[in-house]
Amino acid sequence: NAGVMQNPRHLVRRRGQEARLRCSPMKGHSHVYWYRQLPEEGLKFMVYLQKENIIDESGMPKERFSAEFPKEGPSILRIQQVVRGDSAAYFCASSPGSDTGELFFGEGSRLTVL
Amino acid sequence: QQPVQSPQAVILREGEDAVINCSSSKALYSVHWYRQKHGEAPVFLMILLKGGEQKGHEKISASFNEKKQQSSLYLTASQLSYSGTYFCGTRNAGKSTFGDGTTLTVKP
């Protein structure tokens, strides 16, 4: 049973380019969460999605960031016109339900903006 | 609002005990604990669902006081492998938020 799969594991972008991070949840999980982690800091909530719906995006910056979880395929976190401050590890997690139970985390995607 | 953890960092010798605290200004219905090693993904340790509940995992246990809106993680007779950053998390309407973490370093 494959765990949460994230790709790419490492991504380097120049300022102004776009970054696309993908997350395939565990089989049977329909809830996906994205977190950002700066070096030596905690996990900051960004967005919570169910299939085809954004449930809570209160942690997403209003500009340049978007997320989707289509009916088919992985969830995608998209960052347009990246800036150096976007450099961080982005973790995706999934769960089978919304209220209880553990989150299963992927290995993360590490974005470096030059 | 994210939960608040204390202390921020702990340094122990092998075999010593540690307590990590987590508190929230909002009502808590469940608390979950994770450990993250440097450069790796957070790994689930345990979840507490009821007030006053205690759970254990090897020599790591936790308590949850719903009335005080607090949870504590107890690490007994710590091992080198316990080193890492511990996060408590709370869930509200599906959204999970985490404290800033407590970095535990266990030295030989």
Short mmCIF file of C-alpha atoms in Angstrom, two decimals:
data_model
loop_
_atom_site.label_atom_id
_atom_site.label_comp_id
_atom_site.label_asym_id
_atom_site.label_seq_id
_atom_site.Cartn_x
_atom_site.Cartn_y
_atom_site.Cartn_z
CA ASN A 1 0.00 0.00 0.00
CA ALA A 2 1.85 3.05 -1.25
CA GLY A 3 2.04 6.03 1.02
CA VAL A 4 1.53 9.67 0.11
CA MET A 5 3.62 10.41 -2.96
CA GLN A 6 4.98 13.85 -3.65
CA ASN A 7 6.96 15.03 -6.63
CA PRO A 8 9.28 16.50 -7.40
CA ARG A 9 11.29 15.96 -4.23
CA HIS A 10 13.53 18.89 -5.10
CA LEU A 11 12.76 21.79 -7.39
CA VAL A 12 14.91 24.77 -8.30
CA ARG A 13 13.34 27.80 -9.89
CA ARG A 14 14.51 31.29 -10.77
CA ARG A 15 12.58 34.29 -9.55
CA GLY A 16 9.50 34.87 -11.68
CA GLN A 17 9.10 31.26 -12.82
CA GLU A 18 6.27 28.94 -11.87
CA ALA A 19 6.48 25.98 -9.52
CA ARG A 20 4.08 23.03 -9.62
CA LEU A 21 4.11 20.53 -6.79
CA ARG A 22 2.15 17.30 -7.01
CA CYS A 23 0.68 15.07 -4.34
CA SER A 24 -0.98 11.70 -4.73
CA PRO A 25 -2.78 10.75 -1.50
CA MET A 26 -2.88 7.28 -0.05
CA LYS A 27 -5.31 4.92 -1.70
CA GLY A 28 -8.80 5.48 -0.37
CA HIS A 29 -8.03 8.93 1.03
CA SER A 30 -10.09 11.79 -0.29
CA HIS A 31 -8.80 14.57 2.01
CA VAL A 32 -5.58 16.37 1.18
CA TYR A 33 -3.72 19.03 3.15
CA TRP A 34 -0.77 21.20 2.15
CA TYR A 35 1.71 22.63 4.66
CA ARG A 36 4.74 24.88 4.26
CA GLN A 37 7.78 24.52 6.44
CA LEU A 38 10.62 27.01 6.53
CA PRO A 39 14.02 25.79 7.83
CA GLU A 40 13.96 25.19 11.57
CA GLU A 41 10.30 26.22 11.78
CA GLY A 42 6.94 24.52 12.22
CA LEU A 43 4.32 23.24 9.80
CA LYS A 44 2.15 26.08 8.59
CA PHE A 45 -1.26 25.13 7.26
CA MET A 46 -1.95 26.31 3.74
CA VAL A 47 -5.01 24.57 2.30
CA TYR A 48 -7.37 21.65 2.86
CA LEU A 49 -9.05 20.01 -0.12
CA GLN A 50 -11.42 17.21 -0.89
CA LYS A 51 -11.95 15.85 -4.35
CA GLU A 52 -12.80 18.80 -6.62
CA ASN A 53 -13.41 21.12 -3.65
CA ILE A 54 -11.36 23.56 -1.63
CA ILE A 55 -12.62 23.26 1.94
CA ASP A 56 -10.33 25.72 3.72
CA GLU A 57 -7.68 27.91 2.11
CA SER A 58 -7.20 30.30 5.01
CA GLY A 59 -3.46 29.67 5.09
CA MET A 60 -2.83 30.35 1.41
CA PRO A 61 -1.34 33.68 0.37
CA LYS A 62 -3.96 35.58 -1.60
CA GLU A 63 -1.76 36.08 -4.62
CA ARG A 64 0.37 33.72 -6.71
CA PHE A 65 -0.66 30.55 -4.85
CA SER A 66 -3.41 28.15 -5.91
CA ALA A 67 -4.30 24.55 -5.22
CA GLU A 68 -6.54 21.98 -6.80
CA PHE A 69 -7.54 18.37 -6.30
CA PRO A 70 -9.25 17.21 -9.46
CA LYS A 71 -11.55 14.23 -9.75
CA GLU A 72 -8.79 12.33 -11.49
CA GLY A 73 -5.13 12.76 -10.79
CA PRO A 74 -3.00 14.24 -8.03
CA SER A 75 -3.50 17.37 -6.02
CA ILE A 76 -1.41 20.25 -7.32
CA LEU A 77 -0.02 23.24 -5.47
CA ARG A 78 0.88 25.95 -7.93
CA ILE A 79 3.08 28.94 -7.17
CA GLN A 80 3.28 31.58 -9.87
CA GLN A 81 6.07 34.15 -10.22
CA VAL A 82 8.10 32.65 -7.40
CA VAL A 83 10.15 34.86 -5.10
CA ARG A 84 13.06 33.94 -2.82
CA GLY A 85 10.72 33.91 0.18
CA ASP A 86 8.84 30.97 -1.34
CA SER A 87 11.87 28.74 -0.74
CA ALA A 88 10.68 26.10 1.72
CA ALA A 89 9.67 22.49 2.11
CA TYR A 90 6.07 21.86 1.08
CA PHE A 91 4.46 18.84 2.69
CA CYS A 92 1.29 17.17 1.59
CA ALA A 93 -0.74 14.98 3.91
CA SER A 94 -3.85 12.88 3.40
CA SER A 95 -6.50 11.31 5.57
CA PRO A 96 -9.55 9.14 4.98
CA GLY A 97 -11.87 11.42 6.94
CA SER A 98 -12.17 14.98 8.08
CA ASP A 99 -12.61 14.89 11.82
CA THR A 100 -10.48 12.23 13.37
CA GLY A 101 -7.57 10.07 12.60
CA GLU A 102 -4.00 10.65 11.77
CA LEU A 103 -2.56 12.52 8.85
CA PHE A 104 -0.22 10.61 6.58
CA PHE A 105 2.56 12.85 5.30
CA GLY A 106 4.51 12.66 2.09
CA GLU A 107 8.28 13.13 2.01
CA GLY A 108 7.87 16.75 0.96
CA SER A 109 8.93 18.86 -1.98
CA ARG A 110 11.83 21.21 -1.36
CA LEU A 111 11.61 24.36 -3.42
CA THR A 112 14.64 26.56 -3.87
CA VAL A 113 14.23 29.91 -5.58
CA LEU A 114 17.42 31.43 -6.95
CA GLN B 1 -5.38 29.50 15.97
CA GLN B 2 -2.46 27.17 16.35
CA PRO B 3 -1.73 25.37 19.60
CA VAL B 4 1.17 26.55 21.76
CA GLN B 5 3.97 24.16 22.67
CA SER B 6 6.52 24.34 25.44
CA PRO B 7 9.39 24.11 25.86
CA GLN B 8 10.87 25.10 22.49
CA ALA B 9 13.86 22.84 22.95
CA VAL B 10 15.06 20.12 25.31
CA ILE B 11 18.47 18.50 25.64
CA LEU B 12 18.67 15.20 27.48
CA ARG B 13 21.08 12.40 28.22
CA GLU B 14 20.08 8.89 27.26
CA GLY B 15 17.78 7.42 29.90
CA GLU B 16 16.40 10.73 31.11
CA ASP B 17 12.73 11.72 30.95
CA ALA B 18 11.08 14.66 29.24
CA VAL B 19 7.65 16.27 29.09
CA ILE B 20 6.37 18.35 26.20
CA ASN B 21 3.26 20.44 26.67
CA CYS B 22 0.62 21.60 24.23
CA SER B 23 -2.16 24.03 24.98
CA SER B 24 -4.90 25.73 23.03
CA SER B 25 -7.03 28.80 23.55
CA LYS B 26 -9.86 27.05 21.69
CA ALA B 27 -11.82 23.99 22.77
CA LEU B 28 -9.97 20.80 21.97
CA TYR B 29 -11.76 17.72 20.73
CA SER B 30 -8.70 15.78 19.77
CA VAL B 31 -4.95 16.13 19.90
CA HIS B 32 -2.43 14.32 17.78
CA TRP B 33 1.31 14.08 18.14
CA TYR B 34 3.97 13.70 15.45
CA ARG B 35 7.74 13.43 15.40
CA GLN B 36 9.86 14.78 12.59
CA LYS B 37 13.52 13.96 12.11
CA HIS B 38 15.71 16.41 10.27
CA GLY B 39 15.04 16.39 6.54
CA GLU B 40 12.23 13.84 6.83
CA ALA B 41 8.45 13.80 6.87
CA PRO B 42 6.51 14.06 10.14
CA VAL B 43 5.52 10.65 11.48
CA PHE B 44 2.37 10.02 13.48
CA LEU B 45 2.85 8.97 17.12
CA MET B 46 -0.61 8.94 18.64
CA ILE B 47 -3.99 10.61 18.77
CA LEU B 48 -6.09 11.35 21.84
CA LEU B 49 -9.80 11.73 21.33
CA LYS B 50 -11.38 11.95 24.75
CA GLY B 51 -10.83 14.25 27.68
CA GLY B 52 -8.58 12.67 30.27
CA GLU B 53 -7.46 9.99 27.86
CA GLN B 54 -3.97 8.62 28.06
CA LYS B 55 -2.27 6.57 25.41
CA GLY B 56 1.10 4.99 25.07
CA HIS B 57 3.52 4.07 22.34
CA GLU B 58 6.64 2.21 23.49
CA LYS B 59 8.02 4.46 26.22
CA ILE B 60 6.18 7.49 24.88
CA SER B 61 2.79 8.29 26.35
CA ALA B 62 0.45 11.25 26.32
CA SER B 63 -2.41 12.71 28.29
CA PHE B 64 -5.25 14.94 27.23
CA ASN B 65 -7.16 17.21 29.58
CA GLU B 66 -10.13 18.50 27.64
CA LYS B 67 -11.23 20.92 30.35
CA LYS B 68 -7.84 22.58 30.58
CA GLN B 69 -7.44 22.39 26.80
CA GLN B 70 -4.02 20.84 27.27
CA SER B 71 -2.11 17.78 26.26
CA SER B 72 1.27 16.54 27.42
CA LEU B 73 3.67 14.09 25.80
CA TYR B 74 5.83 12.03 28.16
CA LEU B 75 9.08 10.49 26.97
CA THR B 76 10.42 7.99 29.49
CA ALA B 77 13.98 6.66 29.59
CA SER B 78 14.77 8.48 26.36
CA GLN B 79 16.79 6.80 23.64
CA LEU B 80 19.01 8.35 20.97
CA SER B 81 16.31 7.55 18.42
CA TYR B 82 13.89 9.89 20.20
CA SER B 83 15.79 12.92 18.91
CA GLY B 84 13.73 15.06 16.59
CA THR B 85 11.10 17.75 16.59
CA TYR B 86 7.77 16.94 18.18
CA PHE B 87 4.59 18.62 16.99
CA CYS B 88 1.17 18.61 18.54
CA GLY B 89 -1.76 19.16 16.24
CA THR B 90 -5.43 19.94 16.65
CA ARG B 91 -8.28 19.44 14.23
CA ASN B 92 -11.25 21.72 13.79
CA ALA B 93 -13.77 21.20 11.00
CA GLY B 94 -11.25 19.00 9.29
CA LYS B 95 -8.47 21.57 9.30
CA SER B 96 -5.36 20.46 11.18
CA THR B 97 -3.04 23.06 12.68
CA PHE B 98 0.22 22.41 14.45
CA GLY B 99 2.25 24.00 17.18
CA ASP B 100 5.70 25.38 16.39
CA GLY B 101 7.35 22.22 17.63
CA THR B 102 9.68 21.15 20.42
CA THR B 103 13.15 20.07 19.40
CA LEU B 104 14.40 17.17 21.50
CA THR B 105 18.07 16.25 21.45
CA VAL B 106 19.14 13.08 23.21
CA LYS B 107 22.87 12.77 23.83
CA PRO B 108 24.78 9.59 24.72
#
